[in-house]
PDB file of C-alpha atoms in Angstrom:
ATOM      1  CA  UNK A  15      16.638  23.107  22.482  1.00 33.00           C
ATOM      2  CA  UNK A  16      12.927  22.587  22.962  1.00 38.00           C
ATOM      3  CA  UNK A  17      10.328  20.685  24.892  1.00 39.00           C
ATOM      4  CA  UNK A  18       9.719  16.987  24.881  1.00 37.00           C
ATOM      5  CA  UNK A  19       6.613  16.157  22.872  1.00 39.00           C
ATOM      6  CA  UNK A  20       3.512  15.859  25.001  1.00 40.00           C
ATOM      7  CA  UNK A  21       1.116  12.938  24.935  1.00 39.00           C
ATOM      8  CA  UNK A  22       3.785  10.358  24.132  1.00 46.00           C
ATOM      9  CA  UNK A  23       3.609   7.133  26.107  1.00 49.00           C
ATOM     10  CA  UNK A  24       6.501   5.586  27.996  1.00 46.00           C
ATOM     11  CA  UNK A  25       5.917   1.853  28.399  1.00 50.00           C
ATOM     12  CA  UNK A  26       7.884   0.320  31.211  1.00 44.00           C
ATOM     13  CA  UNK A  27       7.864  -2.524  33.704  1.00 44.00           C
ATOM     14  CA  UNK A  28       6.834  -2.031  37.329  1.00 39.00           C
ATOM     15  CA  UNK A  29      10.371  -2.947  38.435  1.00 38.00           C
ATOM     16  CA  UNK A  30      11.813   0.177  36.872  1.00 40.00           C
ATOM     17  CA  UNK A  31       8.813   2.388  37.493  1.00 35.00           C
ATOM     18  CA  UNK A  32      10.246   3.405  40.849  1.00 36.00           C
ATOM     19  CA  UNK A  33      13.220   5.021  39.168  1.00 37.00           C
ATOM     20  CA  UNK A  34      11.062   7.566  37.341  1.00 38.00           C
ATOM     21  CA  UNK A  35      10.885  11.036  38.857  1.00 39.00           C
ATOM     22  CA  UNK A  36       7.382  11.414  40.248  1.00 35.00           C
ATOM     23  CA  UNK A  37       7.228  15.161  40.015  1.00 36.00           C
ATOM     24  CA  UNK A  38       5.292  16.567  37.058  1.00 35.00           C
ATOM     25  CA  UNK A  39       4.276  13.130  35.794  1.00 31.00           C
ATOM     26  CA  UNK A  40       0.783  11.899  35.075  1.00 32.00           C
ATOM     27  CA  UNK A  41       0.459   8.148  35.486  1.00 33.00           C
ATOM     28  CA  UNK A  42      -2.250   5.617  34.963  1.00 32.00           C
ATOM     29  CA  UNK A  43      -2.286   1.838  35.069  1.00 34.00           C
ATOM     30  CA  UNK A  44      -2.889   0.110  31.763  1.00 38.00           C
ATOM     31  CA  UNK A  45      -2.518  -3.382  33.192  1.00 40.00           C
ATOM     32  CA  UNK A  46      -0.629  -5.073  35.981  1.00 36.00           C
ATOM     33  CA  UNK A  47       2.601  -5.404  34.030  1.00 40.00           C
ATOM     34  CA  UNK A  48       2.887  -2.140  32.139  1.00 39.00           C
ATOM     35  CA  UNK A  49       2.358   1.502  32.971  1.00 37.00           C
ATOM     36  CA  UNK A  50       2.147   4.448  30.646  1.00 39.00           C
ATOM     37  CA  UNK A  51       3.714   7.733  31.630  1.00 38.00           C
ATOM     38  CA  UNK A  52       3.318  11.060  29.874  1.00 36.00           C
ATOM     39  CA  UNK A  53       6.731  12.647  29.450  1.00 38.00           C
ATOM     40  CA  UNK A  54       7.499  15.793  31.436  1.00 35.00           C
ATOM     41  CA  UNK A  55       8.506  18.918  29.603  1.00 36.00           C
ATOM     42  CA  UNK A  56      12.275  19.103  29.572  1.00 35.00           C
ATOM     43  CA  UNK A  57      15.061  20.349  27.363  1.00 34.00           C
ATOM     44  CA  UNK A  58      16.382  18.327  24.459  1.00 37.00           C
ATOM     45  CA  UNK A  59      20.142  18.398  24.083  1.00 38.00           C
ATOM     46  CA  UNK A  60      21.396  19.776  20.804  1.00 39.00           C
ATOM     47  CA  UNK A  61      22.396  17.316  18.100  1.00 41.00           C
ATOM     48  CA  UNK A  62      26.108  16.649  17.783  1.00 46.00           C
ATOM     49  CA  UNK A  63      27.462  17.836  14.407  1.00 44.00           C
ATOM     50  CA  UNK A  64      28.485  14.982  12.118  1.00 42.00           C
ATOM     51  CA  UNK A  65      31.788  16.803  11.593  1.00 45.00           C
ATOM     52  CA  UNK A  66      32.625  16.338  15.285  1.00 50.00           C
ATOM     53  CA  UNK A  67      32.017  12.647  15.980  1.00 53.00           C
ATOM     54  CA  UNK A  68      32.742  11.022  19.292  1.00 64.00           C
ATOM     55  CA  UNK A  69      35.300   8.246  19.025  1.00 57.00           C
ATOM     56  CA  UNK A  70      32.982   5.342  18.299  1.00 59.00           C
ATOM     57  CA  UNK A  71      30.810   7.446  15.960  1.00 58.00           C
ATOM     58  CA  UNK A  72      33.631   7.831  13.440  1.00 62.00           C
ATOM     59  CA  UNK A  73      33.222   4.850  11.124  1.00 66.00           C
ATOM     60  CA  UNK A  74      36.914   4.285  10.411  1.00 66.00           C
ATOM     61  CA  UNK A  75      37.888   4.509  14.065  1.00 64.00           C
ATOM     62  CA  UNK A  76      34.986   2.334  15.159  1.00 67.00           C
ATOM     63  CA  UNK A  77      36.031  -0.293  12.603  1.00 67.00           C
ATOM     64  CA  UNK A  78      39.330  -0.805  14.413  1.00 62.00           C
ATOM     65  CA  UNK A  79      37.715  -0.537  17.827  1.00 65.00           C
ATOM     66  CA  UNK A  80      35.340  -3.392  16.993  1.00 65.00           C
ATOM     67  CA  UNK A  81      38.125  -5.320  15.313  1.00 65.00           C
ATOM     68  CA  UNK A  82      39.468  -6.063  18.799  1.00 62.00           C
ATOM     69  CA  UNK A  83      36.264  -5.766  20.829  1.00 60.00           C
ATOM     70  CA  UNK A  84      34.577  -8.469  18.746  1.00 53.00           C
ATOM     71  CA  UNK A  85      36.956 -11.017  20.268  1.00 61.00           C
ATOM     72  CA  UNK A  86      35.478 -10.586  23.755  1.00 62.00           C
ATOM     73  CA  UNK A  87      32.148  -8.861  23.053  1.00 61.00           C
ATOM     74  CA  UNK A  88      29.813 -11.733  23.940  1.00 63.00           C
ATOM     75  CA  UNK A  89      31.841 -12.741  27.004  1.00 62.00           C
ATOM     76  CA  UNK A  90      32.890  -9.398  28.531  1.00 67.00           C
ATOM     77  CA  UNK A  91      30.489  -6.673  27.352  1.00 65.00           C
ATOM     78  CA  UNK A  92      27.129  -8.435  27.203  1.00 65.00           C
ATOM     79  CA  UNK A  93      27.134 -10.005  30.709  1.00 72.00           C
ATOM     80  CA  UNK A  94      27.376  -6.561  32.309  1.00 72.00           C
ATOM     81  CA  UNK A  95      25.164  -4.542  29.990  1.00 82.00           C
ATOM     82  CA  UNK A  96      22.946  -6.733  27.818  1.00 87.00           C
ATOM     83  CA  UNK A  97      21.750  -9.932  29.458  1.00 92.00           C
ATOM     84  CA  UNK A  98      19.336 -12.454  27.981  1.00 93.00           C
ATOM     85  CA  UNK A  99      16.598 -11.304  30.377  1.00 94.00           C
ATOM     86  CA  UNK A 100      17.118  -7.683  29.311  1.00 95.00           C
ATOM     87  CA  UNK A 101      17.090  -8.696  25.653  1.00 96.00           C
ATOM     88  CA  UNK A 102      13.797 -10.549  25.957  1.00 96.00           C
ATOM     89  CA  UNK A 103      12.213  -7.694  27.906  1.00 97.00           C
ATOM     90  CA  UNK A 104      13.420  -5.121  25.373  1.00 97.00           C
ATOM     91  CA  UNK A 105      12.132  -7.137  22.400  1.00 98.00           C
ATOM     92  CA  UNK A 106       8.680  -7.652  23.917  1.00 98.00           C
ATOM     93  CA  UNK A 107       7.337  -4.286  22.620  1.00 98.00           C
ATOM     94  CA  UNK A 108       8.448  -5.261  19.086  1.00 98.00           C
ATOM     95  CA  UNK A 109       5.472  -7.637  19.024  1.00 98.00           C
ATOM     96  CA  UNK A 110       7.144 -10.488  17.144  1.00 98.00           C
ATOM     97  CA  UNK A 111       3.971 -12.563  16.975  1.00 97.00           C
ATOM     98  CA  UNK A 112       4.458 -14.485  13.708  1.00 98.00           C
ATOM     99  CA  UNK A 113       7.237 -16.775  12.526  1.00 98.00           C
ATOM    100  CA  UNK A 114       6.627 -15.560   8.963  1.00 98.00           C
ATOM    101  CA  UNK A 115       7.488 -11.932   9.670  1.00 98.00           C
ATOM    102  CA  UNK A 116      10.262 -10.289   7.661  1.00 98.00           C
ATOM    103  CA  UNK A 117      12.696  -8.765  10.166  1.00 98.00           C
ATOM    104  CA  UNK A 118      15.836  -6.686   9.711  1.00 98.00           C
ATOM    105  CA  UNK A 119      18.292  -6.533  12.617  1.00 98.00           C
ATOM    106  CA  UNK A 120      20.307  -3.382  11.963  1.00 98.00           C
ATOM    107  CA  UNK A 121      23.652  -3.199  13.722  1.00 94.00           C
ATOM    108  CA  UNK A 122      23.170  -6.850  14.644  1.00 94.00           C
ATOM    109  CA  UNK A 123      26.868  -7.356  15.388  1.00 90.00           C
ATOM    110  CA  UNK A 124      27.630 -10.755  16.893  1.00 91.00           C
ATOM    111  CA  UNK A 125      23.988 -11.806  16.638  1.00 95.00           C
ATOM    112  CA  UNK A 126      23.190 -11.740  20.359  1.00 94.00           C
ATOM    113  CA  UNK A 127      19.982  -9.768  19.829  1.00 97.00           C
ATOM    114  CA  UNK A 128      19.151 -11.849  16.758  1.00 98.00           C
ATOM    115  CA  UNK A 129      19.134 -14.951  18.961  1.00 97.00           C
ATOM    116  CA  UNK A 130      16.209 -13.358  20.780  1.00 98.00           C
ATOM    117  CA  UNK A 131      14.455 -12.543  17.502  1.00 98.00           C
ATOM    118  CA  UNK A 132      14.671 -16.077  16.092  1.00 98.00           C
ATOM    119  CA  UNK A 133      12.850 -17.388  19.157  1.00 98.00           C
ATOM    120  CA  UNK A 134       9.747 -15.878  17.549  1.00 98.00           C
ATOM    121  CA  UNK A 135      10.582 -15.551  13.829  1.00 98.00           C
ATOM    122  CA  UNK A 136      12.025 -18.126  11.419  1.00 98.00           C
ATOM    123  CA  UNK A 137      15.724 -17.434  10.866  1.00 98.00           C
ATOM    124  CA  UNK A 138      15.286 -17.559   7.081  1.00 98.00           C
ATOM    125  CA  UNK A 139      13.132 -14.410   7.354  1.00 98.00           C
ATOM    126  CA  UNK A 140      15.725 -12.432   9.331  1.00 98.00           C
ATOM    127  CA  UNK A 141      18.526 -10.285   7.923  1.00 98.00           C
ATOM    128  CA  UNK A 142      21.460  -9.227  10.112  1.00 98.00           C
ATOM    129  CA  UNK A 143      23.227  -6.067   8.954  1.00 98.00           C
ATOM    130  CA  UNK A 144      26.353  -4.523  10.439  1.00 94.00           C
ATOM    131  CA  UNK A 145      29.347  -2.486   9.292  1.00 89.00           C
ATOM    132  CA  UNK A 146      31.844  -4.650  11.171  1.00 87.00           C
ATOM    133  CA  UNK A 147      32.877  -7.838   9.350  1.00 90.00           C
ATOM    134  CA  UNK A 148      34.564  -8.964  12.560  1.00 87.00           C
ATOM    135  CA  UNK A 149      31.315  -8.752  14.525  1.00 88.00           C
ATOM    136  CA  UNK A 150      29.383 -10.501  11.750  1.00 94.00           C
ATOM    137  CA  UNK A 151      31.943 -13.305  11.694  1.00 92.00           C
ATOM    138  CA  UNK A 152      30.878 -14.105  15.258  1.00 91.00           C
ATOM    139  CA  UNK A 153      27.209 -14.114  14.231  1.00 95.00           C
ATOM    140  CA  UNK A 154      27.927 -16.590  11.431  1.00 96.00           C
ATOM    141  CA  UNK A 155      29.309 -19.040  13.995  1.00 95.00           C
ATOM    142  CA  UNK A 156      26.024 -19.229  15.931  1.00 96.00           C
ATOM    143  CA  UNK A 157      24.049 -22.317  14.914  1.00 97.00           C
ATOM    144  CA  UNK A 158      20.525 -20.821  15.364  1.00 98.00           C
ATOM    145  CA  UNK A 159      21.487 -18.038  12.921  1.00 98.00           C
ATOM    146  CA  UNK A 160      22.748 -20.262  10.098  1.00 97.00           C
ATOM    147  CA  UNK A 161      19.688 -19.542   7.937  1.00 98.00           C
ATOM    148  CA  UNK A 162      19.760 -15.783   8.505  1.00 98.00           C
ATOM    149  CA  UNK A 163      20.959 -13.533   5.726  1.00 98.00           C
ATOM    150  CA  UNK A 164      24.076 -11.772   7.041  1.00 98.00           C
ATOM    151  CA  UNK A 165      25.310  -8.695   5.196  1.00 98.00           C
ATOM    152  CA  UNK A 166      27.560  -5.680   5.671  1.00 96.00           C
ATOM    153  CA  UNK A 167      25.866  -2.314   5.431  1.00 95.00           C
ATOM    154  CA  UNK A 168      25.268   1.159   6.819  1.00 92.00           C
ATOM    155  CA  UNK A 169      22.372   1.889   9.198  1.00 94.00           C
ATOM    156  CA  UNK A 170      22.024   5.355   7.662  1.00 93.00           C
ATOM    157  CA  UNK A 171      21.800   3.988   4.102  1.00 94.00           C
ATOM    158  CA  UNK A 172      20.076   0.606   4.270  1.00 97.00           C
ATOM    159  CA  UNK A 173      20.279  -1.733   1.241  1.00 97.00           C
ATOM    160  CA  UNK A 174      16.590  -2.679   1.460  1.00 98.00           C
ATOM    161  CA  UNK A 175      13.700  -1.508  -0.721  1.00 98.00           C
ATOM    162  CA  UNK A 176      11.024   0.812   0.639  1.00 98.00           C
ATOM    163  CA  UNK A 177       8.101  -0.939   2.409  1.00 98.00           C
ATOM    164  CA  UNK A 178      10.153  -4.126   2.777  1.00 98.00           C
ATOM    165  CA  UNK A 179      10.047  -5.405   6.368  1.00 98.00           C
ATOM    166  CA  UNK A 180       7.414  -6.156   8.985  1.00 98.00           C
ATOM    167  CA  UNK A 181       9.787  -5.345  11.828  1.00 98.00           C
ATOM    168  CA  UNK A 182      12.918  -3.245  12.185  1.00 98.00           C
ATOM    169  CA  UNK A 183      15.094  -4.054  15.201  1.00 98.00           C
ATOM    170  CA  UNK A 184      18.295  -2.292  16.194  1.00 98.00           C
ATOM    171  CA  UNK A 185      20.009  -2.920  19.528  1.00 96.00           C
ATOM    172  CA  UNK A 186      23.218  -1.291  20.695  1.00 90.00           C
ATOM    173  CA  UNK A 187      23.826   0.405  17.367  1.00 90.00           C
ATOM    174  CA  UNK A 188      22.494   3.971  17.534  1.00 92.00           C
ATOM    175  CA  UNK A 189      25.438   5.092  19.669  1.00 87.00           C
ATOM    176  CA  UNK A 190      27.589   4.349  16.619  1.00 83.00           C
ATOM    177  CA  UNK A 191      25.564   6.420  14.141  1.00 87.00           C
ATOM    178  CA  UNK A 192      26.991   9.835  13.202  1.00 83.00           C
ATOM    179  CA  UNK A 193      23.439  11.046  12.450  1.00 89.00           C
ATOM    180  CA  UNK A 194      20.776   9.213  14.531  1.00 93.00           C
ATOM    181  CA  UNK A 195      17.887  11.045  12.894  1.00 95.00           C
ATOM    182  CA  UNK A 196      18.966   9.773   9.481  1.00 95.00           C
ATOM    183  CA  UNK A 197      19.159   6.202  10.763  1.00 96.00           C
ATOM    184  CA  UNK A 198      15.647   6.376  12.228  1.00 98.00           C
ATOM    185  CA  UNK A 199      14.375   7.923   9.000  1.00 98.00           C
ATOM    186  CA  UNK A 200      15.766   4.864   7.195  1.00 98.00           C
ATOM    187  CA  UNK A 201      13.993   2.593   9.683  1.00 98.00           C
ATOM    188  CA  UNK A 202      10.712   4.238   8.679  1.00 98.00           C
ATOM    189  CA  UNK A 203      11.432   3.857   4.963  1.00 98.00           C
ATOM    190  CA  UNK A 204      12.144   0.120   4.958  1.00 98.00           C
ATOM    191  CA  UNK A 205       9.085  -0.831   7.017  1.00 98.00           C
ATOM    192  CA  UNK A 206       5.742  -1.828   5.533  1.00 98.00           C
ATOM    193  CA  UNK A 207       2.571   0.069   6.434  1.00 98.00           C
ATOM    194  CA  UNK A 208       1.749  -0.880  10.011  1.00 98.00           C
ATOM    195  CA  UNK A 209       5.258  -2.204  10.545  1.00 98.00           C
ATOM    196  CA  UNK A 210       6.990  -1.494  13.818  1.00 98.00           C
ATOM    197  CA  UNK A 211      10.487  -0.262  14.610  1.00 98.00           C
ATOM    198  CA  UNK A 212      12.127  -1.303  17.878  1.00 98.00           C
ATOM    199  CA  UNK A 213      15.302   0.580  18.726  1.00 98.00           C
ATOM    200  CA  UNK A 214      17.239  -0.386  21.853  1.00 98.00           C
ATOM    201  CA  UNK A 215      20.045   1.852  23.012  1.00 95.00           C
ATOM    202  CA  UNK A 216      21.897   3.747  25.724  1.00 94.00           C
ATOM    203  CA  UNK A 217      20.679   6.559  27.940  1.00 94.00           C
ATOM    204  CA  UNK A 218      22.654   9.601  29.018  1.00 93.00           C
ATOM    205  CA  UNK A 219      24.235   9.542  32.508  1.00 94.00           C
ATOM    206  CA  UNK A 220      23.870  12.287  35.099  1.00 93.00           C
ATOM    207  CA  UNK A 221      26.815  11.380  37.359  1.00 95.00           C
ATOM    208  CA  UNK A 222      29.700  13.685  36.363  1.00 94.00           C
ATOM    209  CA  UNK A 223      32.426  11.073  35.789  1.00 94.00           C
ATOM    210  CA  UNK A 224      30.146   8.731  33.871  1.00 94.00           C
ATOM    211  CA  UNK A 225      28.930  11.682  31.810  1.00 91.00           C
ATOM    212  CA  UNK A 226      32.512  12.673  30.955  1.00 89.00           C
ATOM    213  CA  UNK A 227      33.475   9.223  29.694  1.00 89.00           C
ATOM    214  CA  UNK A 228      30.155   8.816  27.886  1.00 88.00           C
ATOM    215  CA  UNK A 229      30.542  12.098  26.021  1.00 84.00           C
ATOM    216  CA  UNK A 230      34.069  11.368  24.785  1.00 79.00           C
ATOM    217  CA  UNK A 231      33.286   7.791  23.797  1.00 79.00           C
ATOM    218  CA  UNK A 232      29.960   7.450  22.040  1.00 81.00           C
ATOM    219  CA  UNK A 233      26.437   8.818  21.764  1.00 85.00           C
ATOM    220  CA  UNK A 234      24.321   8.424  24.908  1.00 90.00           C
ATOM    221  CA  UNK A 235      20.989  10.059  23.944  1.00 92.00           C
ATOM    222  CA  UNK A 236      18.479  11.424  26.403  1.00 93.00           C
ATOM    223  CA  UNK A 237      15.125   9.673  26.518  1.00 95.00           C
ATOM    224  CA  UNK A 238      13.305  12.661  25.048  1.00 95.00           C
ATOM    225  CA  UNK A 239      15.721  12.699  22.100  1.00 95.00           C
ATOM    226  CA  UNK A 240      14.625   9.196  21.099  1.00 97.00           C
ATOM    227  CA  UNK A 241      10.994  10.304  21.171  1.00 97.00           C
ATOM    228  CA  UNK A 242      11.774  13.414  19.127  1.00 97.00           C
ATOM    229  CA  UNK A 243      13.709  11.468  16.471  1.00 97.00           C
ATOM    230  CA  UNK A 244      10.922   8.910  16.061  1.00 98.00           C
ATOM    231  CA  UNK A 245       8.199  11.538  15.787  1.00 98.00           C
ATOM    232  CA  UNK A 246      10.160  13.624  13.282  1.00 98.00           C
ATOM    233  CA  UNK A 247      10.681  10.534  11.116  1.00 98.00           C
ATOM    234  CA  UNK A 248       6.899  10.087  10.957  1.00 98.00           C
ATOM    235  CA  UNK A 249       6.310   7.260  13.433  1.00 98.00           C
ATOM    236  CA  UNK A 250       3.071   7.093  15.401  1.00 98.00           C
ATOM    237  CA  UNK A 251       2.220   5.421  18.710  1.00 98.00           C
ATOM    238  CA  UNK A 252       5.765   6.068  19.936  1.00 98.00           C
ATOM    239  CA  UNK A 253       6.583   4.443  23.276  1.00 98.00           C
ATOM    240  CA  UNK A 254       9.701   4.132  25.408  1.00 98.00           C
ATOM    241  CA  UNK A 255      10.302   1.282  27.840  1.00 98.00           C
ATOM    242  CA  UNK A 256      13.098   1.535  30.378  1.00 97.00           C
ATOM    243  CA  UNK A 257      15.363  -1.479  30.805  1.00 96.00           C
ATOM    244  CA  UNK A 258      18.523  -2.186  32.783  1.00 94.00           C
ATOM    245  CA  UNK A 259      20.430  -4.891  34.664  1.00 94.00           C
ATOM    246  CA  UNK A 260      18.461  -6.171  37.654  1.00 94.00           C
ATOM    247  CA  UNK A 261      21.343  -5.537  40.045  1.00 93.00           C
ATOM    248  CA  UNK A 262      21.197  -1.791  39.279  1.00 94.00           C
ATOM    249  CA  UNK A 263      17.868  -1.669  41.194  1.00 94.00           C
ATOM    250  CA  UNK A 264      16.602   0.943  38.760  1.00 93.00           C
ATOM    251  CA  UNK A 265      19.617   3.277  39.178  1.00 95.00           C
ATOM    252  CA  UNK A 266      20.298   5.229  35.980  1.00 94.00           C
ATOM    253  CA  UNK A 267      22.709   7.994  37.057  1.00 95.00           C
ATOM    254  CA  UNK A 268      25.701   6.239  35.456  1.00 94.00           C
ATOM    255  CA  UNK A 269      23.877   5.896  32.175  1.00 91.00           C
ATOM    256  CA  UNK A 270      23.172   2.545  30.587  1.00 91.00           C
ATOM    257  CA  UNK A 271      24.645   1.132  27.397  1.00 88.00           C
ATOM    258  CA  UNK A 272      21.311  -0.661  27.013  1.00 93.00           C
ATOM    259  CA  UNK A 273      18.839   1.559  28.832  1.00 94.00           C
ATOM    260  CA  UNK A 274      15.643   1.792  26.807  1.00 97.00           C
ATOM    261  CA  UNK A 275      13.553   0.144  24.116  1.00 98.00           C
ATOM    262  CA  UNK A 276      11.753   2.618  21.845  1.00 98.00           C
ATOM    263  CA  UNK A 277       9.011   1.560  19.441  1.00 98.00           C
ATOM    264  CA  UNK A 278       6.977   3.303  16.782  1.00 98.00           C
ATOM    265  CA  UNK A 279       4.494   2.270  14.083  1.00 98.00           C
ATOM    266  CA  UNK A 280       4.692   3.310  10.415  1.00 98.00           C
ATOM    267  CA  UNK A 281       1.259   4.759   9.528  1.00 98.00           C
ATOM    268  CA  UNK A 282       1.685   5.297   5.775  1.00 97.00           C
ATOM    269  CA  UNK A 283       3.550   3.652   2.919  1.00 97.00           C
ATOM    270  CA  UNK A 284       6.599   5.080   1.211  1.00 97.00           C
ATOM    271  CA  UNK A 285       9.529   7.093   2.475  1.00 97.00           C
ATOM    272  CA  UNK A 286       9.608   9.149   5.649  1.00 98.00           C
ATOM    273  CA  UNK A 287       7.975  12.582   5.396  1.00 97.00           C
ATOM    274  CA  UNK A 288      11.143  14.041   6.918  1.00 97.00           C
ATOM    275  CA  UNK A 289      13.384  15.664   4.321  1.00 94.00           C
ATOM    276  CA  UNK A 290      17.121  15.625   4.955  1.00 93.00           C
ATOM    277  CA  UNK A 291      20.133  16.738   2.958  1.00 86.00           C
ATOM    278  CA  UNK A 292      23.076  14.551   1.942  1.00 82.00           C
ATOM    279  CA  UNK A 293      25.133  12.754   4.558  1.00 77.00           C
ATOM    280  CA  UNK A 294      27.672  15.099   6.119  1.00 69.00           C
ATOM    281  CA  UNK A 295      30.178  12.546   7.363  1.00 60.00           C
ATOM    282  CA  UNK A 296      33.310  12.103   5.268  1.00 53.00           C
ATOM    283  CA  UNK A 297      34.762   8.741   6.282  1.00 56.00           C
ATOM    284  CA  UNK A 298      37.367   8.883   3.524  1.00 57.00           C
ATOM    285  CA  UNK A 299      39.036  11.994   4.890  1.00 63.00           C
ATOM    286  CA  UNK A 300      42.426  10.955   6.303  1.00 58.00           C
ATOM    287  CA  UNK A 301      42.920  11.200  10.057  1.00 66.00           C
ATOM    288  CA  UNK A 302      46.290  12.230  11.473  1.00 75.00           C
ATOM    289  CA  UNK A 303      47.887   9.127  13.074  1.00 81.00           C
ATOM    290  CA  UNK A 304      48.568  10.900  16.384  1.00 83.00           C
ATOM    291  CA  UNK A 305      45.010  12.206  16.542  1.00 76.00           C
ATOM    292  CA  UNK A 306      43.684   8.736  15.800  1.00 74.00           C
ATOM    293  CA  UNK A 307      45.958   7.165  18.441  1.00 80.00           C
ATOM    294  CA  UNK A 308      44.975   9.665  21.130  1.00 80.00           C
ATOM    295  CA  UNK A 309      41.279   9.222  20.387  1.00 76.00           C
ATOM    296  CA  UNK A 310      41.681   5.446  20.294  1.00 76.00           C
ATOM    297  CA  UNK A 311      43.346   5.444  23.728  1.00 83.00           C
ATOM    298  CA  UNK A 312      40.725   7.772  25.196  1.00 81.00           C
ATOM    299  CA  UNK A 313      37.926   5.695  23.691  1.00 79.00           C
ATOM    300  CA  UNK A 314      39.456   2.516  25.075  1.00 81.00           C
ATOM    301  CA  UNK A 315      39.706   4.070  28.557  1.00 88.00           C
ATOM    302  CA  UNK A 316      36.062   5.094  28.358  1.00 87.00           C
ATOM    303  CA  UNK A 317      35.103   1.580  27.283  1.00 83.00           C
ATOM    304  CA  UNK A 318      37.071   0.154  30.218  1.00 88.00           C
ATOM    305  CA  UNK A 319      35.238   2.504  32.579  1.00 92.00           C
ATOM    306  CA  UNK A 320      31.870   1.247  31.381  1.00 90.00           C
ATOM    307  CA  UNK A 321      33.043  -2.340  31.793  1.00 87.00           C
ATOM    308  CA  UNK A 322      33.804  -1.559  35.447  1.00 92.00           C
ATOM    309  CA  UNK A 323      30.543   0.290  36.201  1.00 94.00           C
ATOM    310  CA  UNK A 324      28.290  -2.819  36.179  1.00 93.00           C
ATOM    311  CA  UNK A 325      30.818  -4.636  38.381  1.00 92.00           C
ATOM    312  CA  UNK A 326      30.726  -1.720  40.824  1.00 95.00           C
ATOM    313  CA  UNK A 327      26.917  -1.742  40.800  1.00 95.00           C
ATOM    314  CA  UNK A 328      26.846  -5.521  41.305  1.00 93.00           C
ATOM    315  CA  UNK A 329      29.079  -5.206  44.370  1.00 95.00           C
ATOM    316  CA  UNK A 330      26.815  -2.500  45.797  1.00 95.00           C
ATOM    317  CA  UNK A 331      23.805  -4.719  45.161  1.00 95.00           C
ATOM    318  CA  UNK A 332      25.479  -7.500  47.145  1.00 95.00           C
ATOM    319  CA  UNK A 333      26.458  -5.231  50.051  1.00 96.00           C
ATOM    320  CA  UNK A 334      23.526  -2.828  50.449  1.00 96.00           C
ATOM    321  CA  UNK A 335      20.447  -4.447  52.041  1.00 95.00           C
ATOM    322  CA  UNK A 336      17.529  -5.052  49.713  1.00 91.00           C
ATOM    323  CA  UNK A 337      14.963  -2.288  49.720  1.00 88.00           C
ATOM    324  CA  UNK A 338      17.549   0.433  50.318  1.00 89.00           C
ATOM    325  CA  UNK A 339      18.776   2.785  47.572  1.00 87.00           C
ATOM    326  CA  UNK A 340      22.202   2.179  46.052  1.00 90.00           C
TER     327      UNK A 340
END
């Protein structure tokens, strides 16, 4: 454990600013839309060993999980956790200001996030990478993405040369990585000097039942962990922007599958200054069928729970008068 790095900015909209704890925070207004907050000192949870993956972090198990989830992903999962408004707000810090930018969308899945990218960048300059052929099959069916390059690959071992892209985007993928630090190190490597990484992912819940299902299902990092991973990889000007469904009214105790957008700038060319050993995960090691089945069932139950949470929060938003906490 340790302390969150000091002097790191958290960029966030005024709507979600109310959800930040006010104690021990120093705030100042940068403009009317965005505020910067210096992170409080707090403990960083220990990294989960790659030898003990949560269900969705084991590549073989996740392959079969997404084999079935891909059928309903855009229609069941996204409406409750990753709306178009959230997507556009989360991509804003990526600063996609030119249609000629080279962009890699890592863990692009069905291409929902990529649809937001190609609003600003020509599709021919965008590469979608994912490990699930079933998810990518959905992306290939989307007309605005027809000119994108769509490839299978591993976020922790990207098939791109060093200093390749202007922007690195990854949304809803880090929870699947056995070693998040390695994936962020790869993000640094493939970017050009001055390039920016934008990583959008979940945040850890504090409510006990949500925390239980989160911890058995997939990786829900704490906000300070994102900052730590980016800084260790060598990124500068690291910022975190909180996002969430509007009907949550800023509530974050149940965790959010899409809860923050973290950005960092690559200051120097070449590989990341962070040195890491070989990958520890052995995806070829056979898994006992009963162990796999039990973990698959538990993971499916956890997924079902997080499908129900946004419905529960939507009902509370409809019932509880506006202006009152939910």
